[in-house]
CSV table of N, CA and C in Angstrom, one decimal:
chain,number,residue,atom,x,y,z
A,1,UNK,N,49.4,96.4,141.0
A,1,UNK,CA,48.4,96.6,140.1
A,1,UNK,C,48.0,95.3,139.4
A,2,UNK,N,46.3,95.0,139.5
A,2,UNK,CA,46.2,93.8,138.6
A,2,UNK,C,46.4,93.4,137.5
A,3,UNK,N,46.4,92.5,136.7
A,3,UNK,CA,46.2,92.8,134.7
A,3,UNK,C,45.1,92.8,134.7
A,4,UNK,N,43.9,92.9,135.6
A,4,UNK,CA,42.7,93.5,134.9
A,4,UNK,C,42.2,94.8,134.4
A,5,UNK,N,43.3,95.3,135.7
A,5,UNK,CA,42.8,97.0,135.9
A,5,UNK,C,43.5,97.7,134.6
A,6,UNK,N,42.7,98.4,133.8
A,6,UNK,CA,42.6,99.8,132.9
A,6,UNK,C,43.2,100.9,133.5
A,7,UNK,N,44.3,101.2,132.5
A,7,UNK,CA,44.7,102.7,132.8
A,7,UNK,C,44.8,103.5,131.7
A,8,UNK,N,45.3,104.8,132.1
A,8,UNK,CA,45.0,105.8,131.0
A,8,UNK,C,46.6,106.6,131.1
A,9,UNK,N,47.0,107.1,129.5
A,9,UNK,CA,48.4,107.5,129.8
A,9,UNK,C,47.8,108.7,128.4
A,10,UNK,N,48.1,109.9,129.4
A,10,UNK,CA,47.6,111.3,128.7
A,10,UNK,C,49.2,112.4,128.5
A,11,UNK,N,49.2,112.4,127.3
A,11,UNK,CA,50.6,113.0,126.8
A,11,UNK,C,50.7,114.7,127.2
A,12,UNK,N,51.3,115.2,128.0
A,12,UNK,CA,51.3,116.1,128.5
A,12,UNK,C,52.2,117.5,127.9
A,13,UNK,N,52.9,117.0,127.0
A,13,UNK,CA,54.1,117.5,126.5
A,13,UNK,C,53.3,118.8,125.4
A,14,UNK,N,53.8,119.9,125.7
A,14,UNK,CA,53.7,120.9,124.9
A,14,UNK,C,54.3,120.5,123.6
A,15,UNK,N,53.1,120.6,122.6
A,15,UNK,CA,53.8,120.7,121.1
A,15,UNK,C,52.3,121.2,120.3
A,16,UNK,N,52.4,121.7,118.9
A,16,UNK,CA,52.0,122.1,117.9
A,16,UNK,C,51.6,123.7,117.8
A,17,UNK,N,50.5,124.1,117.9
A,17,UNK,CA,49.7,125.5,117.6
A,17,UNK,C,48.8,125.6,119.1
A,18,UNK,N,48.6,123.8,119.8
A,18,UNK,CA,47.9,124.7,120.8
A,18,UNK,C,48.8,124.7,122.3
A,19,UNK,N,50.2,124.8,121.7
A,19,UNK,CA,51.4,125.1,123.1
A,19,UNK,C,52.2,126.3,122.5
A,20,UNK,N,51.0,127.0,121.4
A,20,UNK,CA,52.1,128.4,121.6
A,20,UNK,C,52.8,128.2,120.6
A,21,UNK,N,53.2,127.0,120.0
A,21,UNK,CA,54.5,126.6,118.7
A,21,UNK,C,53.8,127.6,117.7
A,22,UNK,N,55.2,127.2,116.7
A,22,UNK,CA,54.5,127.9,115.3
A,22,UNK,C,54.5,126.6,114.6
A,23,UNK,N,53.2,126.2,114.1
A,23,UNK,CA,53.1,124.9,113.3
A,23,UNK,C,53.4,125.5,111.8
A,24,UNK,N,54.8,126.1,111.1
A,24,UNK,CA,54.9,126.5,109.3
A,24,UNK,C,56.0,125.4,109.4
A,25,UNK,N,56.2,124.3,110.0
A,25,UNK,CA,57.3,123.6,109.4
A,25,UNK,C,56.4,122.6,108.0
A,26,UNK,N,57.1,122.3,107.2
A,26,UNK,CA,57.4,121.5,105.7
A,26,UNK,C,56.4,120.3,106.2
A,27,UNK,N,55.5,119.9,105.5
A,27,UNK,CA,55.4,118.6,105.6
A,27,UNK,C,56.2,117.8,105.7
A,28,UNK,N,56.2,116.5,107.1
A,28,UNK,CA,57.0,115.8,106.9
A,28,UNK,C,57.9,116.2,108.3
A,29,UNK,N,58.0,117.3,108.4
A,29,UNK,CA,58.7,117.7,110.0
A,29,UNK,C,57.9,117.6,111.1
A,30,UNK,N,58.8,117.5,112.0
A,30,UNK,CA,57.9,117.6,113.0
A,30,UNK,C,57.9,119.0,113.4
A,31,UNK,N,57.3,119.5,114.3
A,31,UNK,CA,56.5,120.7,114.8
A,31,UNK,C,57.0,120.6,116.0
A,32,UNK,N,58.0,121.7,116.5
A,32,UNK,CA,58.6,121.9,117.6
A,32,UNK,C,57.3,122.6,118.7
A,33,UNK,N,58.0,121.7,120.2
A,33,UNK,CA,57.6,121.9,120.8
A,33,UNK,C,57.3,123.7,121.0
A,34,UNK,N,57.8,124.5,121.1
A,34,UNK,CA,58.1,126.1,121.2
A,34,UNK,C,58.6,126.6,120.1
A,35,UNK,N,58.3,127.9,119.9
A,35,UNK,CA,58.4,128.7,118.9
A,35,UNK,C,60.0,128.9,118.5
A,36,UNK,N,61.2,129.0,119.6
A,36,UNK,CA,62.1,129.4,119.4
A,36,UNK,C,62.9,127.8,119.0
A,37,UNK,N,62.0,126.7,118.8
A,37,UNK,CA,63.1,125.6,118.0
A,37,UNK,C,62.7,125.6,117.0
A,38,UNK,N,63.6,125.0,115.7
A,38,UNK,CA,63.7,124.6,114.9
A,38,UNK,C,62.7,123.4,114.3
A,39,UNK,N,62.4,123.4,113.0
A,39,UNK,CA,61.9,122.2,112.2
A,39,UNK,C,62.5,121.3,112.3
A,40,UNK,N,62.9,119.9,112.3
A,40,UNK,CA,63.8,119.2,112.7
A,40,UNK,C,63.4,118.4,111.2
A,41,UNK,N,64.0,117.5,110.3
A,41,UNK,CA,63.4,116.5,109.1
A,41,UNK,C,62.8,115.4,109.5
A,42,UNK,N,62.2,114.4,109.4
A,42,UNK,CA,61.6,113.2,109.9
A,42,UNK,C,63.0,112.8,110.1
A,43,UNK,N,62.5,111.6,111.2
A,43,UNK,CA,63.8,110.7,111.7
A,43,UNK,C,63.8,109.3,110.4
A,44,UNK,N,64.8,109.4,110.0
A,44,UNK,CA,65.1,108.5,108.8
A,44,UNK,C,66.5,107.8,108.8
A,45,UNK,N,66.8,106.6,108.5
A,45,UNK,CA,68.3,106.2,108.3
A,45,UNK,C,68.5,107.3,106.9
A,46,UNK,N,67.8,107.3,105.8
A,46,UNK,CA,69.0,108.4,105.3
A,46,UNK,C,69.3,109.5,105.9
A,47,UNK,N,68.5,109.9,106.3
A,47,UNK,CA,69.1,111.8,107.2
A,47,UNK,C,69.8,111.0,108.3
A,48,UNK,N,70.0,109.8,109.1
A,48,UNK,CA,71.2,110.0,110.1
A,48,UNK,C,72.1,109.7,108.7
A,49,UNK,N,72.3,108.5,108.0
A,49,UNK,CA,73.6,108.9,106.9
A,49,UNK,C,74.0,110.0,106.7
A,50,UNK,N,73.2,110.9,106.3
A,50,UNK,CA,73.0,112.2,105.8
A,50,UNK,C,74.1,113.1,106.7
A,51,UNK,N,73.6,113.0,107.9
A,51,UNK,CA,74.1,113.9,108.9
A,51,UNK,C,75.6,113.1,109.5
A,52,UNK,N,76.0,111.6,109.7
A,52,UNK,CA,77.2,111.4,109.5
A,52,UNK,C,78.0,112.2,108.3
A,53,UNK,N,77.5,111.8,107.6
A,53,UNK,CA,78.6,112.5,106.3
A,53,UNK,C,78.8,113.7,106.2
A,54,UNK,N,77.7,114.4,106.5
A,54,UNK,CA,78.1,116.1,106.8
A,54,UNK,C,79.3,116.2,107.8
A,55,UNK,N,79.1,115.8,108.9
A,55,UNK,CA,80.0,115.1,109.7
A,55,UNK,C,81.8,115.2,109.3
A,56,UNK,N,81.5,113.8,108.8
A,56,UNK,CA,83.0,113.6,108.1
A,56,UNK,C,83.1,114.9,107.0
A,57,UNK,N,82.4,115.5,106.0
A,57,UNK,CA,82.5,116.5,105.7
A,57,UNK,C,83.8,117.8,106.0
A,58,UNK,N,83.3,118.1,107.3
A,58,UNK,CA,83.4,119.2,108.4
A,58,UNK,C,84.7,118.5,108.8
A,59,UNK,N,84.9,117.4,109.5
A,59,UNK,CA,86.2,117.0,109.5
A,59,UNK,C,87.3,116.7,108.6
A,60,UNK,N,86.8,116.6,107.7
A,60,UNK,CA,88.0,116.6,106.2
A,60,UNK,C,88.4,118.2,105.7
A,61,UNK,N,87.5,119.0,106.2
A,61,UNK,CA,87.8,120.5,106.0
A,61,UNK,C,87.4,120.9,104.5
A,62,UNK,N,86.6,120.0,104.3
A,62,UNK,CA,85.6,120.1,103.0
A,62,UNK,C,84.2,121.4,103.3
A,63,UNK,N,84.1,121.3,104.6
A,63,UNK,CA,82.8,122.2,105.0
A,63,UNK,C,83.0,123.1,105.8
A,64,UNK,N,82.6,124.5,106.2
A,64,UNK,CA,82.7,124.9,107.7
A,64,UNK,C,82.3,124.2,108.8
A,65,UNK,N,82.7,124.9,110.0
A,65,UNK,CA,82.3,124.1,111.2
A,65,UNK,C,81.1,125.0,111.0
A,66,UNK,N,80.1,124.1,111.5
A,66,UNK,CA,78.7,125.0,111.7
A,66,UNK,C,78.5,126.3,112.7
A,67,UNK,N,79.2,126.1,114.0
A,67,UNK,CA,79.4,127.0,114.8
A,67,UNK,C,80.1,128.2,115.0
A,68,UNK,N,81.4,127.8,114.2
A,68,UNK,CA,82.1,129.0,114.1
A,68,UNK,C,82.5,129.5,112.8
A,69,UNK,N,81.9,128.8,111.7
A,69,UNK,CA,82.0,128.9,110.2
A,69,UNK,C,83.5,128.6,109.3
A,70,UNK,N,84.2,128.6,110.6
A,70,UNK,CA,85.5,128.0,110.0
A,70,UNK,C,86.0,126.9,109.5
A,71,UNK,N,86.8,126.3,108.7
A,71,UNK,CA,87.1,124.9,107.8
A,71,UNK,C,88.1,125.0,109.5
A,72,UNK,N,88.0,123.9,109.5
A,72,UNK,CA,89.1,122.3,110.5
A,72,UNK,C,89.5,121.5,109.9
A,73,UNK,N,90.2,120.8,110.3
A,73,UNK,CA,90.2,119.2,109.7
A,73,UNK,C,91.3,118.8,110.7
A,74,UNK,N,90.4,116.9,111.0
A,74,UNK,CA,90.7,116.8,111.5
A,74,UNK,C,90.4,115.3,111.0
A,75,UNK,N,91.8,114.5,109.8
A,75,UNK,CA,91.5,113.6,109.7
A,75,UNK,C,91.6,112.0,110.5
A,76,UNK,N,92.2,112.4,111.7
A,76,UNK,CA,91.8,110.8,112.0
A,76,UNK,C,90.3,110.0,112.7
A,77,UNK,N,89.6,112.1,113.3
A,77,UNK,CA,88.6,111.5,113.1
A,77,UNK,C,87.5,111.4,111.9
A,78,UNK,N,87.8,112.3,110.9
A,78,UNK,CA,87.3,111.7,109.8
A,78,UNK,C,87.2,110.2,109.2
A,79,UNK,N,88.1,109.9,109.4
A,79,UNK,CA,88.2,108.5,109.3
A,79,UNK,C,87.5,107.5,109.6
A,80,UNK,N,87.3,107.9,111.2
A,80,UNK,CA,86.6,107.1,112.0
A,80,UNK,C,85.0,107.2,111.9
A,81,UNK,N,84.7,108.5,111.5
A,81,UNK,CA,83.2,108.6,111.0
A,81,UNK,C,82.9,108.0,109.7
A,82,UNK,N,83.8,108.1,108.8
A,82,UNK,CA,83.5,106.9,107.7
A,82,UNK,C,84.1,105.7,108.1
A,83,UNK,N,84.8,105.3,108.6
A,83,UNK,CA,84.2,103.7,109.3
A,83,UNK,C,83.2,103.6,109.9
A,84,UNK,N,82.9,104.2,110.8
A,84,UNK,CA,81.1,104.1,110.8
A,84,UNK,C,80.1,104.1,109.4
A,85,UNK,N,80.5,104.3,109.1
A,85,UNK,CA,79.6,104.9,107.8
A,85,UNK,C,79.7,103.1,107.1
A,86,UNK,N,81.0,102.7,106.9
A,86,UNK,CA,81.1,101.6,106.3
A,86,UNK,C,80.9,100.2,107.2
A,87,UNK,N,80.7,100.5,108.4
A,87,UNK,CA,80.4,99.6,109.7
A,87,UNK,C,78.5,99.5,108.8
A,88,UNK,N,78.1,100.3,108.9
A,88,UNK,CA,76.8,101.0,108.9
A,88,UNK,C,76.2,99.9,107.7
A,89,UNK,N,77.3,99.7,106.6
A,89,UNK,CA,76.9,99.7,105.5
A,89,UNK,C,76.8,98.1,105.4
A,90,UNK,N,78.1,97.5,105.9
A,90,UNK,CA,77.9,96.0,106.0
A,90,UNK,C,76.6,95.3,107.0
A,91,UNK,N,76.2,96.1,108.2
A,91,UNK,CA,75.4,95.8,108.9
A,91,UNK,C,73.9,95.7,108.7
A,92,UNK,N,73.5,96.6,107.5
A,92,UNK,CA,72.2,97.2,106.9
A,92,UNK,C,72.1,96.1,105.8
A,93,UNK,N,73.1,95.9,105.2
A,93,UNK,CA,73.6,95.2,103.8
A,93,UNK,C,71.8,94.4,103.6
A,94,UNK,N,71.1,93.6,104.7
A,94,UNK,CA,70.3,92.7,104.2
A,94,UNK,C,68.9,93.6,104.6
A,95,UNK,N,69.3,94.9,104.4
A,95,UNK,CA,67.5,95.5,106.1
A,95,UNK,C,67.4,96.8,104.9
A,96,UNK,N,68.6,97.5,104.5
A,96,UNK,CA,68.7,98.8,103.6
A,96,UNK,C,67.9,98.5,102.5
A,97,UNK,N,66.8,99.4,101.9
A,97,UNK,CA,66.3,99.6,100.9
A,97,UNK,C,67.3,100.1,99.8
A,98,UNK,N,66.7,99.5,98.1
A,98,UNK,CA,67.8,100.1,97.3
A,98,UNK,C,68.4,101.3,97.5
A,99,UNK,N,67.2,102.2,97.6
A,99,UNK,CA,67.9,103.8,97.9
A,99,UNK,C,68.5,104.1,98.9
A,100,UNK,N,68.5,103.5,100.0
A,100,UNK,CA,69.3,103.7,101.2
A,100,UNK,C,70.8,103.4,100.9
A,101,UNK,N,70.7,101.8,100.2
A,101,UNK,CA,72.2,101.5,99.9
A,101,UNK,C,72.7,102.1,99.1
A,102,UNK,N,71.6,102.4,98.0
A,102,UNK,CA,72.7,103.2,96.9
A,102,UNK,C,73.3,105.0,97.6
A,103,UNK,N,72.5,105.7,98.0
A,103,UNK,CA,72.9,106.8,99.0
A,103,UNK,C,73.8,106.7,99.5
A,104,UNK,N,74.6,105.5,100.5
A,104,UNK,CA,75.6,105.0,101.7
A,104,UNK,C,76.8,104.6,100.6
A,105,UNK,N,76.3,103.7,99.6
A,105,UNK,CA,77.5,103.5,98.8
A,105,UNK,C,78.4,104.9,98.3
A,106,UNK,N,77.0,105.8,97.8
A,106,UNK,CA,77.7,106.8,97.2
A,106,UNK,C,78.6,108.4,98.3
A,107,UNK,N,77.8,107.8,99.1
A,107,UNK,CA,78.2,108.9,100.2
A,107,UNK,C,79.8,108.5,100.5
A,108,UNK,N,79.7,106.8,100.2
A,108,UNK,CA,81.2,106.7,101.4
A,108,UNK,C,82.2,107.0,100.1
A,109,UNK,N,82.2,106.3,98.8
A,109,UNK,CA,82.7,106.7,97.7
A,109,UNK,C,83.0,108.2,97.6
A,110,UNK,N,82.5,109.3,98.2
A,110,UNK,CA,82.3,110.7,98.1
A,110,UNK,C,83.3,110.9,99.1
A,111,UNK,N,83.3,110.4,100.1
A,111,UNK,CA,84.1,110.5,101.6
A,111,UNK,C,85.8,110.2,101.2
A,112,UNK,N,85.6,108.7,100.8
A,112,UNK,CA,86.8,107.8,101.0
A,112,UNK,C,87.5,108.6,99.6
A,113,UNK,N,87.3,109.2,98.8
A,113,UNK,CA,88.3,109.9,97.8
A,113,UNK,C,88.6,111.4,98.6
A,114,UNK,N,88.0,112.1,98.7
A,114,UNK,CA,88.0,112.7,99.3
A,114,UNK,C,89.0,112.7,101.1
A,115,UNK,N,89.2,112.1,101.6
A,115,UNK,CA,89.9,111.3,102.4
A,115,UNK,C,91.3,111.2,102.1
A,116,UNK,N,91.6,110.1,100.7
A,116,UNK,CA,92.6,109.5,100.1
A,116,UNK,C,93.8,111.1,99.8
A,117,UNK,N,92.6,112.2,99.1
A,117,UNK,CA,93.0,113.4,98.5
A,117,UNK,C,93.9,114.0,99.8
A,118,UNK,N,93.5,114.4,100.8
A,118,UNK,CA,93.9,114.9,102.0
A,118,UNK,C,94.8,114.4,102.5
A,119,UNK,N,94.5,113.2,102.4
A,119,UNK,CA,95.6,112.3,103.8
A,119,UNK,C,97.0,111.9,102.8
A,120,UNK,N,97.0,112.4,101.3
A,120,UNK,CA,98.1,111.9,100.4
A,120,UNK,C,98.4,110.1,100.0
């Protein structure tokens, strides 16, 4: 193909009200492709934090498992998801918005006692 020649790139992918979805998600979600998924939240560094820490959460035996509703724990990988969390944090340090940082600070402060409480 030359770099003169024009092309055309036509998105094919079923999504909104005219593939059948149901478009009632929230502003701000996206709009599943089919009716039987879920709203999903916008893709954001806080909702992945967000969803780490639920995360570590569920492994500290602070939360149900989502699946089977039962408390776990399972702290060495709790641990390891707040080390990510605090990997996350040094890494962001110059890119994170105040709200981002202050969220990550408070999340891991949330975790790491929490943690401390458990592991004795």
């Amino acid at each position: 193909m030359s770099d003169n020649q024009d092309f055309e790139v036509t998105d094919r992918r079923a999504a909104g009200p005219e593939a059948g979805g149901d478009a009632t998600c929230k502003d701000g979600q996206a709009v599943p492709p089919r009716k039987d998924e879920p709203c999903y939240p916008p893709v954001a560094f806080s909702t992945f934090l967000l969803s780490l820490a639920a995360s570590a959460m569920v492994q500290l035996g602070e939360s149900p498992e989502p699946e089977t509703g039962q408390y776990m724990q399972n702290l060495p990988l709790a641990k390891h998801t707040i080390d990510i969390l605090a990997m996350l944090q040094c890494k962001t340090r110059a890119n994170a918005t105040d709200e981002e940082a202050k969220l990550l600070a408070e999340l891991l402060c949330q975790l790491r006692l929490s943690y401390v409480k458990k592991n004795g």
